[in-house]
């Protein structure tokens, strides 16, 4: 490889105007837990797809770290097998392309708490830098059980692998501007942390502390793969690329917001994790709160990491954590019993494999939040999520206030439906607006019509994979779609206040809803107290 | 024309497209709707018959009076919606359209093949497609129209996406009136793209009369009759006559992966200094056996023009030389450029190779000579297609004092649909292309021949002459602001 030169660095003039997103600088991805399920099903296929589609630098290299002893051949074959199975692009189609990718792969066997292993890793990384010209740029990816995070981070620090002189993070909009820094090391070190990020506020704070002893905040990329979904990013486009919504996007015109994440699946093979986590930790605390922030945030000053995340954090700060008394009034939990889904009988939660028969873990959660700021004061945000609901559906429904006067006498006031704007996220992405229209005939009778813009029907394409997007963002240094420290802690603060409250009130008798129903009856009563009903999704 | 709607096959239906209906049905060779792509519901496949009678289909497009096209389309949408309801679909058919696409076809046969390409991208660009076709047989044929709606079922099995297809056809004598039939059919307030797959549009009535309504023109220099002449003309005339019209070239899209690969060599900051030391560039382009005798250097020139414009290489008079040799039937094009005190030479060589498109790039090599002590070592950067049939390229870096590095990468040939798809994503001027085109124009106008004989391949002609009256028509009136799509 060519020697590093001490010449001032300038932007690559040949990149100008190329429509494909810029490719990251040469770098090494160090994947801890490379023998795990996530790595094999998602990460390695995503990396290979990126590589084949020329979104990775030519000399991109990957060093896998795991406990299992593996020969180089076995390691390569294992990766190849998974890529063949799960990636869009198959190694067998183009052996030459695979061979080039495989040249950059290597494996370091080590226990995560063994300092010797990190010495081996350091030697390996230096060798890769030398042989493949990766310039000391490193992205660590923690795809291990979460209890291994602190020890890995500590050891990376102790082995001197975390700290080059911390480089000012390139601004987040993907235009990686290299400061002219003659004669110095411009290499970077970043770390991606998978979820779950802690299991309550103290554990999340502790983990943040432990990581920040070694890495600076702008080196840390906390993944929430929901944000990598194109559909979720489209919420921002819908809100901030259209001028007509902003004036009515406030308490003056909006009555309430409902965010629904319905799953028809049960716990599947995740019982051991899920029974310790529950619906609140698994879904509401992270993904659903992220959706809420995207709906409620103020327009950011720029579409870049700090501005966007500043606004999201402000929303979270405006939601007051519950006191134990408020928890009882503002949340509902449930657990499914036996029932049927799509006409097939399914067992109850306590009968699922790996779940204790007396489990008190919730599989359904509903909550009401208020965002106490000028825009949203008094507007309730209803969030609900459950497993084994009748169908899979994720949507955000914004209900507007009704017309102030019932002008058309032939239709009684209670037949008059309020306008609803729905952002559909899964499985069919789209936007629909419900409004009143006249039924054909001499009399004026009203009927609600649903004007539906279906993303899939208008653009018949598959959206890109969330992990591909997030991996390449992290390599480029764009953290817009990653969760910042304050966001994580604020989200945990809210969730922890609920968990604390639940500890103090006697748990409901589980199971309290049938698999295949829309959740416990108490949830309907809960929203009915406010004079509202859950939307039928 | 009479303001009646002709039902398919009804007496009095214009006798051209779809009239010689037979029941070849779906799946017949050349049918534009492959079975697996066809929607389960009322598909009205495009059925303009070509005149050698090989692609005739049942389910003819509906002939309609030119001023009745809109009304007929509304009826067709109703048919589609009813068919969808009959299938038990719970959701209404959405009629979201994002753009107008006018396509020029010199024959019905060409029209069929262009529509085939467009159907593949309906999913990403739901649009109103207007095909402007010339009836080759009946020069006197007045302007006529046919309408149909196409629904495409995405391969992954989602919902169908529908696009409206209007064919406006005329005999060669009536062509000058075609634009007047097209303009009222354009959907309001949506951008208008014009895809001109064959030849040079600039002297044609259809283009000239439409040009004020267009936002973006997409030509294909791979199919110019005299590529160098037309490129040179484009580099000057576009700026003066159609300054507001954004023009792009499908052939430029074919270069995108090449530009990415070349740019990729210099992404690492420590590699960028090499860009300032390049001394020689060698580009090989394919001379397809079946196109023998018709040399098309458009891609090679645009690639060289791109490097020169991005890296600030200056052109001078007489920089473009065609050098004949005994060994090759095609002269080597040789350019000399300057950057400060440094000379840069660029060679464009033809190599015999089978490719889809005349003049496809085969390889590029950037050479950096070794220099004074203390400076950067000599290095070569090359990308070359492999000779295997696996659609791969090899990127190679050789540098003084270290071992060469090589990487095989996938380089799937881009189909016409892929390329068109990309061009439809952008509404505005492509400055990088326009810069490259200006430089190419400068190359060509500096042409100097060094051989004794006039090279057979290098003729500069400017197509058909246009009348003085045409030339004086006002052109390039400013367009209204264009709304941009999501993410655009």
Short mmCIF file of N, CA and C in Angstrom, two decimals, chain B residues 273-416:
data_model
loop_
_atom_site.label_atom_id
_atom_site.label_comp_id
_atom_site.label_asym_id
_atom_site.label_seq_id
_atom_site.Cartn_x
_atom_site.Cartn_y
_atom_site.Cartn_z
N UNK B 273 -3.35 13.35 -2.81
CA UNK B 273 -2.27 14.06 -3.51
C UNK B 273 -1.96 13.47 -4.88
N UNK B 274 -2.24 12.18 -5.09
CA UNK B 274 -1.96 11.59 -6.40
C UNK B 274 -2.76 12.26 -7.50
N UNK B 275 -3.92 12.78 -7.15
CA UNK B 275 -4.76 13.41 -8.18
C UNK B 275 -4.05 14.57 -8.84
N UNK B 276 -3.17 15.22 -8.09
CA UNK B 276 -2.47 16.38 -8.65
C UNK B 276 -1.24 16.00 -9.46
N UNK B 277 -0.95 14.71 -9.55
CA UNK B 277 0.27 14.30 -10.25
C UNK B 277 -0.02 13.40 -11.44
N UNK B 278 -1.28 13.21 -11.78
CA UNK B 278 -1.58 12.28 -12.88
C UNK B 278 -0.92 12.80 -14.16
N UNK B 279 -0.23 11.89 -14.87
CA UNK B 279 0.47 12.31 -16.08
C UNK B 279 -0.15 11.72 -17.33
N UNK B 280 -0.77 10.55 -17.17
CA UNK B 280 -1.32 9.92 -18.37
C UNK B 280 -2.56 9.13 -18.01
N UNK B 281 -3.53 9.17 -18.91
CA UNK B 281 -4.75 8.40 -18.72
C UNK B 281 -4.99 7.58 -19.97
N UNK B 282 -5.26 6.31 -19.78
CA UNK B 282 -5.56 5.47 -20.93
C UNK B 282 -6.96 4.89 -20.75
N UNK B 283 -7.82 5.15 -21.73
CA UNK B 283 -9.19 4.63 -21.66
C UNK B 283 -9.41 3.70 -22.83
N UNK B 284 -9.90 2.50 -22.55
CA UNK B 284 -10.25 1.59 -23.63
C UNK B 284 -11.76 1.48 -23.72
N UNK B 285 -12.26 1.58 -24.94
CA UNK B 285 -13.71 1.44 -25.11
C UNK B 285 -13.98 0.33 -26.12
N UNK B 286 -15.16 -0.23 -26.02
CA UNK B 286 -15.46 -1.43 -26.81
C UNK B 286 -15.84 -1.07 -28.24
N UNK B 287 -15.28 -1.82 -29.14
CA UNK B 287 -15.67 -1.73 -30.54
C UNK B 287 -16.43 -3.01 -30.82
N UNK B 288 -17.74 -2.93 -30.74
CA UNK B 288 -18.54 -4.15 -30.85
C UNK B 288 -18.49 -4.65 -32.28
N UNK B 289 -18.25 -5.95 -32.48
CA UNK B 289 -18.14 -6.45 -33.85
C UNK B 289 -19.34 -6.05 -34.71
N UNK B 290 -20.54 -6.16 -34.12
CA UNK B 290 -21.70 -5.86 -34.96
C UNK B 290 -21.84 -4.37 -35.28
N UNK B 291 -21.13 -3.56 -34.52
CA UNK B 291 -21.18 -2.13 -34.85
C UNK B 291 -19.92 -1.70 -35.58
N UNK B 292 -19.22 -2.65 -36.14
CA UNK B 292 -17.94 -2.34 -36.75
C UNK B 292 -18.10 -1.25 -37.80
N UNK B 293 -17.17 -0.39 -37.81
CA UNK B 293 -17.25 0.70 -38.77
C UNK B 293 -18.01 1.88 -38.20
N UNK B 294 -18.68 1.68 -37.09
CA UNK B 294 -19.40 2.79 -36.50
C UNK B 294 -18.80 3.04 -35.12
N UNK B 295 -17.75 3.79 -35.09
CA UNK B 295 -17.04 4.00 -33.83
C UNK B 295 -17.81 5.02 -32.99
N UNK B 296 -18.05 4.68 -31.75
CA UNK B 296 -18.72 5.62 -30.87
C UNK B 296 -17.84 5.88 -29.65
N UNK B 297 -17.21 7.05 -29.65
CA UNK B 297 -16.31 7.38 -28.55
C UNK B 297 -17.01 8.19 -27.46
N UNK B 298 -18.35 8.28 -27.53
CA UNK B 298 -19.04 9.20 -26.62
C UNK B 298 -18.70 8.93 -25.16
N UNK B 299 -18.79 7.65 -24.73
CA UNK B 299 -18.52 7.36 -23.31
C UNK B 299 -17.08 7.69 -22.94
N UNK B 300 -16.15 7.28 -23.83
CA UNK B 300 -14.74 7.51 -23.53
C UNK B 300 -14.46 9.01 -23.42
N UNK B 301 -15.07 9.77 -24.33
CA UNK B 301 -14.85 11.22 -24.30
C UNK B 301 -15.45 11.84 -23.04
N UNK B 302 -16.65 11.39 -22.68
CA UNK B 302 -17.28 11.96 -21.49
C UNK B 302 -16.50 11.61 -20.23
N UNK B 303 -15.93 10.40 -20.20
CA UNK B 303 -15.14 10.01 -19.04
C UNK B 303 -13.88 10.89 -18.93
N UNK B 304 -13.24 11.10 -20.08
CA UNK B 304 -12.07 11.97 -20.09
C UNK B 304 -12.47 13.41 -19.75
N UNK B 305 -13.61 13.82 -20.30
CA UNK B 305 -14.10 15.18 -20.04
C UNK B 305 -14.41 15.38 -18.56
N UNK B 306 -14.94 14.33 -17.95
CA UNK B 306 -15.25 14.40 -16.51
C UNK B 306 -13.97 14.58 -15.70
N UNK B 307 -12.95 13.74 -15.99
CA UNK B 307 -11.69 13.88 -15.25
C UNK B 307 -11.12 15.28 -15.42
N UNK B 308 -11.12 15.74 -16.68
CA UNK B 308 -10.51 17.04 -16.96
C UNK B 308 -11.27 18.16 -16.24
N UNK B 309 -12.62 18.07 -16.25
CA UNK B 309 -13.36 19.18 -15.64
C UNK B 309 -13.25 19.15 -14.12
N UNK B 310 -13.25 17.96 -13.54
CA UNK B 310 -13.19 17.89 -12.08
C UNK B 310 -11.80 18.23 -11.56
N UNK B 311 -10.79 17.86 -12.33
CA UNK B 311 -9.42 18.07 -11.85
C UNK B 311 -8.81 19.35 -12.39
N UNK B 312 -9.61 20.11 -13.11
CA UNK B 312 -9.14 21.41 -13.58
C UNK B 312 -8.07 21.35 -14.66
N UNK B 313 -8.11 20.32 -15.48
CA UNK B 313 -7.16 20.26 -16.58
C UNK B 313 -7.63 21.18 -17.69
N UNK B 314 -6.67 21.92 -18.28
CA UNK B 314 -7.05 22.89 -19.29
C UNK B 314 -6.91 22.31 -20.69
N UNK B 315 -7.82 22.73 -21.53
CA UNK B 315 -7.72 22.32 -22.92
C UNK B 315 -7.08 23.44 -23.71
N UNK B 316 -6.60 23.10 -24.88
CA UNK B 316 -6.00 24.14 -25.72
C UNK B 316 -6.40 23.86 -27.16
N UNK B 317 -6.00 24.72 -28.08
CA UNK B 317 -6.29 24.47 -29.48
C UNK B 317 -5.59 23.19 -29.93
N UNK B 318 -6.18 22.56 -30.87
CA UNK B 318 -5.57 21.39 -31.49
C UNK B 318 -5.10 20.35 -30.49
N UNK B 319 -5.90 20.09 -29.53
CA UNK B 319 -5.47 19.11 -28.55
C UNK B 319 -5.93 17.71 -28.89
N UNK B 320 -6.84 17.59 -29.84
CA UNK B 320 -7.47 16.31 -30.12
C UNK B 320 -6.90 15.76 -31.42
N UNK B 321 -6.18 14.67 -31.31
CA UNK B 321 -5.56 14.11 -32.51
C UNK B 321 -6.03 12.69 -32.72
N UNK B 322 -6.23 12.34 -33.98
CA UNK B 322 -6.56 10.95 -34.29
C UNK B 322 -5.32 10.32 -34.93
N UNK B 323 -4.78 9.32 -34.29
CA UNK B 323 -3.53 8.74 -34.77
C UNK B 323 -3.80 7.36 -35.34
N UNK B 324 -3.51 7.23 -36.63
CA UNK B 324 -3.76 5.94 -37.27
C UNK B 324 -2.55 5.04 -37.11
N UNK B 325 -2.84 3.75 -37.06
CA UNK B 325 -1.70 2.84 -37.03
C UNK B 325 -2.05 1.63 -37.87
N UNK B 326 -1.00 0.85 -38.20
CA UNK B 326 -1.22 -0.34 -39.02
C UNK B 326 -2.01 -1.39 -38.24
N UNK B 327 -1.84 -1.37 -36.93
CA UNK B 327 -2.35 -2.49 -36.14
C UNK B 327 -3.84 -2.40 -35.84
N UNK B 328 -4.39 -1.21 -35.86
CA UNK B 328 -5.79 -1.10 -35.48
C UNK B 328 -6.59 -0.44 -36.59
N UNK B 329 -7.77 -0.94 -36.85
CA UNK B 329 -8.60 -0.32 -37.88
C UNK B 329 -9.17 1.03 -37.43
N UNK B 330 -9.11 1.25 -36.13
CA UNK B 330 -9.69 2.48 -35.60
C UNK B 330 -8.57 3.37 -35.08
N UNK B 331 -8.54 4.61 -35.49
CA UNK B 331 -7.46 5.47 -35.00
C UNK B 331 -7.57 5.70 -33.50
N UNK B 332 -6.41 5.85 -32.88
CA UNK B 332 -6.37 6.16 -31.46
C UNK B 332 -6.60 7.65 -31.30
N UNK B 333 -7.48 8.03 -30.38
CA UNK B 333 -7.67 9.45 -30.12
C UNK B 333 -6.68 9.86 -29.03
N UNK B 334 -5.98 10.93 -29.26
CA UNK B 334 -4.93 11.35 -28.34
C UNK B 334 -5.16 12.82 -27.97
N UNK B 335 -5.22 13.06 -26.66
CA UNK B 335 -5.47 14.42 -26.18
C UNK B 335 -4.30 14.89 -25.34
N UNK B 336 -3.97 16.14 -25.45
CA UNK B 336 -2.94 16.69 -24.55
C UNK B 336 -3.57 17.84 -23.78
N UNK B 337 -3.51 17.73 -22.47
CA UNK B 337 -4.08 18.77 -21.63
C UNK B 337 -3.01 19.31 -20.71
N UNK B 338 -3.33 20.37 -20.02
CA UNK B 338 -2.35 20.96 -19.12
C UNK B 338 -2.97 21.29 -17.78
N UNK B 339 -2.13 21.17 -16.76
CA UNK B 339 -2.54 21.65 -15.46
C UNK B 339 -1.31 22.32 -14.88
N UNK B 340 -1.30 23.63 -14.84
CA UNK B 340 -0.11 24.35 -14.44
C UNK B 340 1.02 24.03 -15.42
N UNK B 341 2.12 23.54 -14.88
CA UNK B 341 3.25 23.21 -15.76
C UNK B 341 3.21 21.77 -16.23
N UNK B 342 2.24 21.04 -15.72
CA UNK B 342 2.21 19.59 -15.99
C UNK B 342 1.41 19.30 -17.25
N UNK B 343 1.95 18.44 -18.12
CA UNK B 343 1.20 17.96 -19.27
C UNK B 343 0.49 16.68 -18.89
N UNK B 344 -0.74 16.54 -19.35
CA UNK B 344 -1.44 15.29 -19.14
C UNK B 344 -1.87 14.78 -20.50
N UNK B 345 -1.53 13.55 -20.79
CA UNK B 345 -1.98 12.98 -22.05
C UNK B 345 -3.08 11.96 -21.78
N UNK B 346 -4.02 11.93 -22.72
CA UNK B 346 -5.14 10.98 -22.58
C UNK B 346 -5.27 10.24 -23.90
N UNK B 347 -5.29 8.92 -23.83
CA UNK B 347 -5.49 8.11 -25.04
C UNK B 347 -6.81 7.38 -24.96
N UNK B 348 -7.53 7.40 -26.06
CA UNK B 348 -8.78 6.64 -26.14
C UNK B 348 -8.57 5.55 -27.19
N UNK B 349 -8.55 4.31 -26.76
CA UNK B 349 -8.29 3.19 -27.66
C UNK B 349 -9.50 2.31 -27.81
N UNK B 350 -9.73 1.86 -29.04
CA UNK B 350 -10.83 0.91 -29.26
C UNK B 350 -10.30 -0.50 -29.05
N UNK B 351 -11.05 -1.31 -28.34
CA UNK B 351 -10.71 -2.73 -28.24
C UNK B 351 -11.91 -3.54 -28.68
N UNK B 352 -11.64 -4.65 -29.31
CA UNK B 352 -12.73 -5.45 -29.82
C UNK B 352 -13.35 -6.24 -28.68
N UNK B 353 -14.62 -6.05 -28.46
CA UNK B 353 -15.27 -6.74 -27.35
C UNK B 353 -16.78 -6.67 -27.53
N UNK B 354 -17.42 -7.75 -27.10
CA UNK B 354 -18.87 -7.80 -27.23
C UNK B 354 -19.51 -7.06 -26.06
N UNK B 355 -20.25 -6.03 -26.35
CA UNK B 355 -20.99 -5.35 -25.27
C UNK B 355 -22.38 -5.03 -25.77
N UNK B 356 -23.22 -4.60 -24.85
CA UNK B 356 -24.60 -4.30 -25.21
C UNK B 356 -24.70 -3.01 -26.00
N UNK B 357 -23.82 -2.08 -25.66
CA UNK B 357 -23.97 -0.74 -26.18
C UNK B 357 -22.69 -0.35 -26.90
N UNK B 358 -22.81 0.27 -28.05
CA UNK B 358 -21.60 0.69 -28.75
C UNK B 358 -20.79 1.67 -27.90
N UNK B 359 -19.51 1.41 -27.79
CA UNK B 359 -18.64 2.36 -27.11
C UNK B 359 -18.57 2.21 -25.61
N UNK B 360 -19.08 1.11 -25.05
CA UNK B 360 -18.97 0.89 -23.60
C UNK B 360 -17.50 0.90 -23.16
N UNK B 361 -17.28 1.42 -21.97
CA UNK B 361 -15.91 1.47 -21.46
C UNK B 361 -15.44 0.06 -21.11
N UNK B 362 -14.18 -0.22 -21.44
CA UNK B 362 -13.60 -1.51 -21.09
C UNK B 362 -12.60 -1.37 -19.95
N UNK B 363 -11.82 -0.33 -19.99
CA UNK B 363 -10.88 -0.12 -18.87
C UNK B 363 -10.44 1.34 -18.80
N UNK B 364 -9.97 1.70 -17.64
CA UNK B 364 -9.35 3.02 -17.48
C UNK B 364 -8.13 2.86 -16.59
N UNK B 365 -7.09 3.61 -16.92
CA UNK B 365 -5.85 3.51 -16.16
C UNK B 365 -5.30 4.92 -15.97
N UNK B 366 -5.06 5.28 -14.71
CA UNK B 366 -4.48 6.58 -14.42
C UNK B 366 -3.03 6.36 -14.00
N UNK B 367 -2.11 7.03 -14.65
CA UNK B 367 -0.70 6.81 -14.35
C UNK B 367 -0.10 8.05 -13.71
N UNK B 368 0.57 7.82 -12.59
CA UNK B 368 1.26 8.90 -11.90
C UNK B 368 2.74 8.63 -11.99
N UNK B 369 3.48 9.47 -12.69
CA UNK B 369 4.91 9.21 -12.84
C UNK B 369 5.65 9.47 -11.53
N UNK B 370 6.76 8.77 -11.35
CA UNK B 370 7.62 9.06 -10.20
C UNK B 370 8.22 10.43 -10.40
N UNK B 371 8.52 11.10 -9.33
CA UNK B 371 9.00 12.47 -9.52
C UNK B 371 10.23 12.72 -8.67
N UNK B 372 10.40 13.94 -8.35
CA UNK B 372 11.56 14.38 -7.59
C UNK B 372 11.63 13.66 -6.24
N UNK B 373 12.81 13.61 -5.66
CA UNK B 373 12.93 13.01 -4.33
C UNK B 373 12.04 13.77 -3.34
N UNK B 374 11.49 13.04 -2.42
CA UNK B 374 10.63 13.69 -1.43
C UNK B 374 9.19 13.77 -1.87
N UNK B 375 8.99 13.58 -3.15
CA UNK B 375 7.62 13.64 -3.62
C UNK B 375 7.00 12.25 -3.54
N UNK B 376 5.77 12.13 -4.01
CA UNK B 376 5.10 10.85 -3.90
C UNK B 376 5.67 9.86 -4.92
N UNK B 377 5.65 8.59 -4.58
CA UNK B 377 6.18 7.60 -5.51
C UNK B 377 5.25 7.38 -6.70
N UNK B 378 5.81 6.83 -7.76
CA UNK B 378 5.01 6.55 -8.95
C UNK B 378 3.91 5.54 -8.61
N UNK B 379 2.77 5.68 -9.27
CA UNK B 379 1.68 4.74 -9.01
C UNK B 379 0.76 4.66 -10.21
N UNK B 380 0.10 3.52 -10.34
CA UNK B 380 -0.92 3.35 -11.37
C UNK B 380 -2.21 2.91 -10.72
N UNK B 381 -3.32 3.48 -11.21
CA UNK B 381 -4.64 3.09 -10.70
C UNK B 381 -5.44 2.61 -11.91
N UNK B 382 -5.94 1.40 -11.83
CA UNK B 382 -6.70 0.94 -13.00
C UNK B 382 -7.97 0.20 -12.61
N UNK B 383 -8.95 0.31 -13.47
CA UNK B 383 -10.15 -0.50 -13.36
C UNK B 383 -10.34 -1.15 -14.71
N UNK B 384 -10.56 -2.45 -14.70
CA UNK B 384 -10.67 -3.14 -15.97
C UNK B 384 -11.72 -4.22 -15.85
N UNK B 385 -12.55 -4.36 -16.88
CA UNK B 385 -13.53 -5.44 -16.85
C UNK B 385 -12.78 -6.77 -16.92
N UNK B 386 -13.33 -7.78 -16.26
CA UNK B 386 -12.70 -9.09 -16.39
C UNK B 386 -13.16 -9.70 -17.69
N UNK B 387 -12.42 -10.65 -18.18
CA UNK B 387 -12.83 -11.26 -19.44
C UNK B 387 -13.85 -12.36 -19.23
N UNK B 388 -14.01 -12.74 -17.98
CA UNK B 388 -15.02 -13.77 -17.71
C UNK B 388 -16.41 -13.19 -17.90
N UNK B 389 -17.37 -14.08 -17.96
CA UNK B 389 -18.74 -13.64 -18.19
C UNK B 389 -19.48 -13.35 -16.89
N UNK B 390 -18.76 -13.01 -15.83
CA UNK B 390 -19.43 -12.89 -14.54
C UNK B 390 -19.71 -11.45 -14.13
N UNK B 391 -19.63 -10.55 -15.07
CA UNK B 391 -19.96 -9.15 -14.79
C UNK B 391 -19.16 -8.61 -13.60
N UNK B 392 -17.85 -8.72 -13.69
CA UNK B 392 -17.00 -8.20 -12.63
C UNK B 392 -15.94 -7.27 -13.22
N UNK B 393 -15.38 -6.47 -12.34
CA UNK B 393 -14.25 -5.62 -12.73
C UNK B 393 -13.17 -5.77 -11.67
N UNK B 394 -11.94 -5.51 -12.08
CA UNK B 394 -10.84 -5.56 -11.13
C UNK B 394 -10.29 -4.16 -10.95
N UNK B 395 -10.23 -3.72 -9.70
CA UNK B 395 -9.61 -2.43 -9.38
C UNK B 395 -8.22 -2.73 -8.86
N UNK B 396 -7.23 -2.02 -9.41
CA UNK B 396 -5.87 -2.37 -9.07
C UNK B 396 -5.07 -1.11 -8.79
N UNK B 397 -4.28 -1.16 -7.73
CA UNK B 397 -3.37 -0.07 -7.42
C UNK B 397 -1.97 -0.63 -7.38
N UNK B 398 -1.07 -0.08 -8.22
CA UNK B 398 0.33 -0.49 -8.15
C UNK B 398 1.10 0.75 -7.75
N UNK B 399 2.01 0.58 -6.79
CA UNK B 399 2.82 1.76 -6.52
C UNK B 399 4.24 1.35 -6.22
N UNK B 400 5.10 2.26 -6.52
CA UNK B 400 6.53 2.04 -6.36
C UNK B 400 6.82 1.66 -4.91
N UNK B 401 7.55 0.59 -4.73
CA UNK B 401 8.01 0.26 -3.39
C UNK B 401 7.00 -0.49 -2.55
N UNK B 402 5.85 -0.85 -3.11
CA UNK B 402 4.98 -1.73 -2.34
C UNK B 402 4.24 -2.64 -3.31
N UNK B 403 3.68 -3.68 -2.73
CA UNK B 403 3.06 -4.67 -3.62
C UNK B 403 1.71 -4.16 -4.10
N UNK B 404 1.32 -4.64 -5.26
CA UNK B 404 0.06 -4.18 -5.85
C UNK B 404 -1.13 -4.71 -5.05
N UNK B 405 -2.19 -3.92 -4.97
CA UNK B 405 -3.40 -4.43 -4.36
C UNK B 405 -4.47 -4.54 -5.43
N UNK B 406 -5.29 -5.56 -5.29
CA UNK B 406 -6.26 -5.84 -6.31
C UNK B 406 -7.58 -6.18 -5.66
N UNK B 407 -8.67 -5.78 -6.26
CA UNK B 407 -9.97 -6.08 -5.69
C UNK B 407 -10.95 -6.34 -6.82
N UNK B 408 -11.64 -7.46 -6.69
CA UNK B 408 -12.64 -7.79 -7.71
C UNK B 408 -13.98 -7.28 -7.23
N UNK B 409 -14.67 -6.58 -8.07
CA UNK B 409 -15.97 -6.08 -7.65
C UNK B 409 -17.02 -6.38 -8.71
N UNK B 410 -18.23 -6.40 -8.23
CA UNK B 410 -19.34 -6.70 -9.13
C UNK B 410 -19.66 -5.47 -9.98
N UNK B 411 -19.87 -5.69 -11.24
CA UNK B 411 -20.25 -4.59 -12.11
C UNK B 411 -21.35 -5.07 -13.02
N UNK B 412 -22.51 -5.19 -12.44
CA UNK B 412 -23.67 -5.68 -13.17
C UNK B 412 -23.96 -4.71 -14.32
N UNK B 413 -24.11 -5.22 -15.54
CA UNK B 413 -24.43 -4.28 -16.62
C UNK B 413 -25.77 -3.61 -16.34
N UNK B 414 -25.83 -2.32 -16.58
CA UNK B 414 -27.07 -1.59 -16.29
C UNK B 414 -27.98 -1.68 -17.50
N UNK B 415 -29.22 -2.03 -17.27
CA UNK B 415 -30.16 -2.10 -18.38
C UNK B 415 -30.67 -0.69 -18.68
N UNK B 416 -31.33 -0.57 -19.82
CA UNK B 416 -31.88 0.72 -20.19
C UNK B 416 -32.87 1.20 -19.11
#
